[in-house]
Amino acid sequence: MVKRAKRITHAERVFGYLKTCDRPVSAYDILDALRADGVTASTTVYRALDKLAETGHVHRIESLNAWTVCCGSHEGKNPVFEICDDCGSVTEHIDDEFAGSIANLSKRTGFAPNHTVLEIHGRCSACDTGVPAH
């Protein structure tokens, strides 16, 4: 009996590539990197990213229009992303107190959020030279 090799899905290819990246990348960067692996259309990349986002494996960094691997399970809690404007690094944090403040704000004002994105731009500690960020 001959065993067939498991077929790797496009989502697995995209996720594998994202895990090698040290900063968020655009869907077109992913497409360019994976063309040789048979990923030849932007719609294929976007479908894979949507699937990975639904399963909690990746996040879209909206202000950068880029994607990054999730740091781990946060069970429905909204992550906060710190984005360095100098080196491009993105750090994901889960802060229950901060998320609770956002939820309380919405509750007090009667606002019903359907999508929460918390992104903070600035300069990471590695880039902080005392000179104002650009």
PDB file of C-alpha atoms in Angstrom:
ATOM      1  CA  MET A   1       0.000   0.000   0.000  1.00  0.00           C
ATOM      2  CA  VAL A   2       1.433   3.346  -1.090  1.00  0.00           C
ATOM      3  CA  LYS A   3       0.793   6.326   1.141  1.00  0.00           C
ATOM      4  CA  ARG A   4       0.135   9.605  -0.583  1.00  0.00           C
ATOM      5  CA  ALA A   5       1.811  12.706   0.705  1.00  0.00           C
ATOM      6  CA  LYS A   6      -0.591  15.077   2.427  1.00  0.00           C
ATOM      7  CA  ARG A   7      -1.539  17.905   0.110  1.00  0.00           C
ATOM      8  CA  ILE A   8      -0.623  21.288   1.547  1.00  0.00           C
ATOM      9  CA  THR A   9      -3.427  23.838   1.302  1.00  0.00           C
ATOM     10  CA  HIS A  10      -2.912  27.425   0.221  1.00  0.00           C
ATOM     11  CA  ALA A  11      -3.859  28.531   3.746  1.00  0.00           C
ATOM     12  CA  GLU A  12      -1.091  26.321   5.155  1.00  0.00           C
ATOM     13  CA  ARG A  13       1.383  27.781   2.658  1.00  0.00           C
ATOM     14  CA  VAL A  14       0.354  31.342   3.553  1.00  0.00           C
ATOM     15  CA  PHE A  15       0.524  30.614   7.284  1.00  0.00           C
ATOM     16  CA  GLY A  16       3.930  28.989   6.909  1.00  0.00           C
ATOM     17  CA  TYR A  17       5.239  32.000   5.048  1.00  0.00           C
ATOM     18  CA  LEU A  18       3.818  34.467   7.586  1.00  0.00           C
ATOM     19  CA  LYS A  19       5.558  32.573  10.389  1.00  0.00           C
ATOM     20  CA  THR A  20       8.909  33.303   8.714  1.00  0.00           C
ATOM     21  CA  CYS A  21       8.278  37.053   8.521  1.00  0.00           C
ATOM     22  CA  ASP A  22       9.554  39.363  11.228  1.00  0.00           C
ATOM     23  CA  ARG A  23       6.915  42.009  10.508  1.00  0.00           C
ATOM     24  CA  PRO A  24       3.462  42.220   8.931  1.00  0.00           C
ATOM     25  CA  VAL A  25       3.325  41.768   5.162  1.00  0.00           C
ATOM     26  CA  SER A  26       0.787  42.664   2.506  1.00  0.00           C
ATOM     27  CA  ALA A  27      -1.257  40.129   0.583  1.00  0.00           C
ATOM     28  CA  TYR A  28       0.697  41.051  -2.560  1.00  0.00           C
ATOM     29  CA  ASP A  29       4.009  40.417  -0.780  1.00  0.00           C
ATOM     30  CA  ILE A  30       2.639  36.989   0.168  1.00  0.00           C
ATOM     31  CA  LEU A  31       1.561  36.372  -3.430  1.00  0.00           C
ATOM     32  CA  ASP A  32       5.009  37.285  -4.752  1.00  0.00           C
ATOM     33  CA  ALA A  33       6.729  35.046  -2.207  1.00  0.00           C
ATOM     34  CA  LEU A  34       4.495  32.029  -2.897  1.00  0.00           C
ATOM     35  CA  ARG A  35       4.158  32.134  -6.706  1.00  0.00           C
ATOM     36  CA  ALA A  36       6.731  29.378  -7.112  1.00  0.00           C
ATOM     37  CA  ASP A  37       4.647  27.225  -4.738  1.00  0.00           C
ATOM     38  CA  GLY A  38       1.570  27.448  -6.956  1.00  0.00           C
ATOM     39  CA  VAL A  39      -0.152  30.443  -5.369  1.00  0.00           C
ATOM     40  CA  THR A  40      -0.809  32.513  -8.481  1.00  0.00           C
ATOM     41  CA  ALA A  41      -3.802  34.768  -7.763  1.00  0.00           C
ATOM     42  CA  SER A  42      -4.477  37.493  -5.210  1.00  0.00           C
ATOM     43  CA  THR A  43      -7.950  36.043  -4.612  1.00  0.00           C
ATOM     44  CA  THR A  44      -6.306  32.794  -3.488  1.00  0.00           C
ATOM     45  CA  VAL A  45      -4.185  34.696  -0.962  1.00  0.00           C
ATOM     46  CA  TYR A  46      -7.152  36.701   0.321  1.00  0.00           C
ATOM     47  CA  ARG A  47      -9.269  33.546   0.730  1.00  0.00           C
ATOM     48  CA  ALA A  48      -6.435  31.885   2.650  1.00  0.00           C
ATOM     49  CA  LEU A  49      -5.995  34.979   4.853  1.00  0.00           C
ATOM     50  CA  ASP A  50      -9.750  35.155   5.535  1.00  0.00           C
ATOM     51  CA  LYS A  51      -9.749  31.495   6.559  1.00  0.00           C
ATOM     52  CA  LEU A  52      -6.703  31.979   8.800  1.00  0.00           C
ATOM     53  CA  ALA A  53      -8.250  35.095  10.379  1.00  0.00           C
ATOM     54  CA  GLU A  54     -11.537  33.267  11.055  1.00  0.00           C
ATOM     55  CA  THR A  55      -9.655  30.501  12.841  1.00  0.00           C
ATOM     56  CA  GLY A  56      -7.597  32.992  14.868  1.00  0.00           C
ATOM     57  CA  HIS A  57      -4.240  32.208  13.290  1.00  0.00           C
ATOM     58  CA  VAL A  58      -3.554  35.663  11.830  1.00  0.00           C
ATOM     59  CA  HIS A  59      -4.518  39.299  12.300  1.00  0.00           C
ATOM     60  CA  ARG A  60      -4.904  42.094   9.818  1.00  0.00           C
ATOM     61  CA  ILE A  61      -3.051  45.224  10.854  1.00  0.00           C
ATOM     62  CA  GLU A  62      -5.521  47.626   9.337  1.00  0.00           C
ATOM     63  CA  SER A  63      -3.446  50.806   9.407  1.00  0.00           C
ATOM     64  CA  LEU A  64      -0.695  49.012   7.463  1.00  0.00           C
ATOM     65  CA  ASN A  65      -3.000  46.922   5.245  1.00  0.00           C
ATOM     66  CA  ALA A  66      -0.825  43.970   6.224  1.00  0.00           C
ATOM     67  CA  TRP A  67      -1.083  40.601   7.962  1.00  0.00           C
ATOM     68  CA  THR A  68       0.744  39.014  10.885  1.00  0.00           C
ATOM     69  CA  VAL A  69       0.649  35.768  12.846  1.00  0.00           C
ATOM     70  CA  CYS A  70      -1.414  35.771  16.055  1.00  0.00           C
ATOM     71  CA  CYS A  71       0.614  35.516  19.275  1.00  0.00           C
ATOM     72  CA  GLY A  72      -1.696  32.846  20.674  1.00  0.00           C
ATOM     73  CA  SER A  73      -5.195  32.180  21.900  1.00  0.00           C
ATOM     74  CA  HIS A  74      -6.953  35.123  23.469  1.00  0.00           C
ATOM     75  CA  GLU A  75     -10.439  33.643  23.574  1.00  0.00           C
ATOM     76  CA  GLY A  76     -12.431  36.453  22.023  1.00  0.00           C
ATOM     77  CA  LYS A  77     -10.448  39.251  23.671  1.00  0.00           C
ATOM     78  CA  ASN A  78      -9.326  42.066  21.420  1.00  0.00           C
ATOM     79  CA  PRO A  79      -5.582  42.376  21.002  1.00  0.00           C
ATOM     80  CA  VAL A  80      -3.798  45.714  21.129  1.00  0.00           C
ATOM     81  CA  PHE A  81      -1.066  46.204  18.534  1.00  0.00           C
ATOM     82  CA  GLU A  82       1.957  48.437  19.127  1.00  0.00           C
ATOM     83  CA  ILE A  83       3.395  49.435  15.746  1.00  0.00           C
ATOM     84  CA  CYS A  84       6.869  50.955  15.458  1.00  0.00           C
ATOM     85  CA  ASP A  85       6.890  53.652  12.796  1.00  0.00           C
ATOM     86  CA  ASP A  86      10.686  53.396  12.505  1.00  0.00           C
ATOM     87  CA  CYS A  87      11.492  49.679  12.137  1.00  0.00           C
ATOM     88  CA  GLY A  88       8.009  48.357  11.314  1.00  0.00           C
ATOM     89  CA  SER A  89       7.846  45.819  14.124  1.00  0.00           C
ATOM     90  CA  VAL A  90       4.435  44.979  15.518  1.00  0.00           C
ATOM     91  CA  THR A  91       3.856  43.606  18.998  1.00  0.00           C
ATOM     92  CA  GLU A  92       0.541  42.040  19.987  1.00  0.00           C
ATOM     93  CA  HIS A  93      -0.725  42.433  23.565  1.00  0.00           C
ATOM     94  CA  ILE A  94      -3.796  41.298  25.434  1.00  0.00           C
ATOM     95  CA  ASP A  95      -4.761  43.821  28.095  1.00  0.00           C
ATOM     96  CA  ASP A  96      -7.979  42.962  29.907  1.00  0.00           C
ATOM     97  CA  GLU A  97      -8.140  46.322  31.687  1.00  0.00           C
ATOM     98  CA  PHE A  98      -7.768  48.318  28.468  1.00  0.00           C
ATOM     99  CA  ALA A  99     -10.270  46.127  26.606  1.00  0.00           C
ATOM    100  CA  GLY A 100     -12.670  46.468  29.552  1.00  0.00           C
ATOM    101  CA  SER A 101     -12.382  50.258  29.362  1.00  0.00           C
ATOM    102  CA  ILE A 102     -13.295  50.181  25.678  1.00  0.00           C
ATOM    103  CA  ALA A 103     -16.280  47.899  26.403  1.00  0.00           C
ATOM    104  CA  ASN A 104     -17.424  50.176  29.248  1.00  0.00           C
ATOM    105  CA  LEU A 105     -17.182  53.219  26.994  1.00  0.00           C
ATOM    106  CA  SER A 106     -19.450  51.548  24.441  1.00  0.00           C
ATOM    107  CA  LYS A 107     -21.864  50.439  27.158  1.00  0.00           C
ATOM    108  CA  ARG A 108     -22.058  53.947  28.671  1.00  0.00           C
ATOM    109  CA  THR A 109     -22.669  55.597  25.306  1.00  0.00           C
ATOM    110  CA  GLY A 110     -25.039  52.962  23.975  1.00  0.00           C
ATOM    111  CA  PHE A 111     -22.743  52.238  21.062  1.00  0.00           C
ATOM    112  CA  ALA A 112     -22.796  48.669  19.728  1.00  0.00           C
ATOM    113  CA  PRO A 113     -19.400  47.902  18.178  1.00  0.00           C
ATOM    114  CA  ASN A 114     -19.215  45.154  15.590  1.00  0.00           C
ATOM    115  CA  HIS A 115     -15.462  45.327  14.963  1.00  0.00           C
ATOM    116  CA  THR A 116     -12.757  46.596  17.315  1.00  0.00           C
ATOM    117  CA  VAL A 117      -9.251  47.394  16.162  1.00  0.00           C
ATOM    118  CA  LEU A 118      -6.749  48.747  18.662  1.00  0.00           C
ATOM    119  CA  GLU A 119      -3.523  49.914  17.042  1.00  0.00           C
ATOM    120  CA  ILE A 120      -0.984  52.252  18.625  1.00  0.00           C
ATOM    121  CA  HIS A 121       1.706  53.831  16.444  1.00  0.00           C
ATOM    122  CA  GLY A 122       4.969  55.126  17.851  1.00  0.00           C
ATOM    123  CA  ARG A 123       8.498  53.940  18.446  1.00  0.00           C
ATOM    124  CA  CYS A 124       9.588  50.654  20.013  1.00  0.00           C
ATOM    125  CA  SER A 125      12.194  50.540  22.777  1.00  0.00           C
ATOM    126  CA  ALA A 126      14.864  49.287  20.339  1.00  0.00           C
ATOM    127  CA  CYS A 127      14.369  52.355  18.123  1.00  0.00           C
ATOM    128  CA  ASP A 128      13.913  54.905  20.910  1.00  0.00           C
ATOM    129  CA  THR A 129      16.919  57.183  20.593  1.00  0.00           C
ATOM    130  CA  GLY A 130      15.390  60.227  22.261  1.00  0.00           C
ATOM    131  CA  VAL A 131      14.821  61.879  18.882  1.00  0.00           C
ATOM    132  CA  PRO A 132      11.111  62.423  18.071  1.00  0.00           C
ATOM    133  CA  ALA A 133       9.592  59.719  15.858  1.00  0.00           C
ATOM    134  CA  HIS A 134       8.744  60.656  12.284  1.00  0.00           C
TER     135      HIS A 134
END
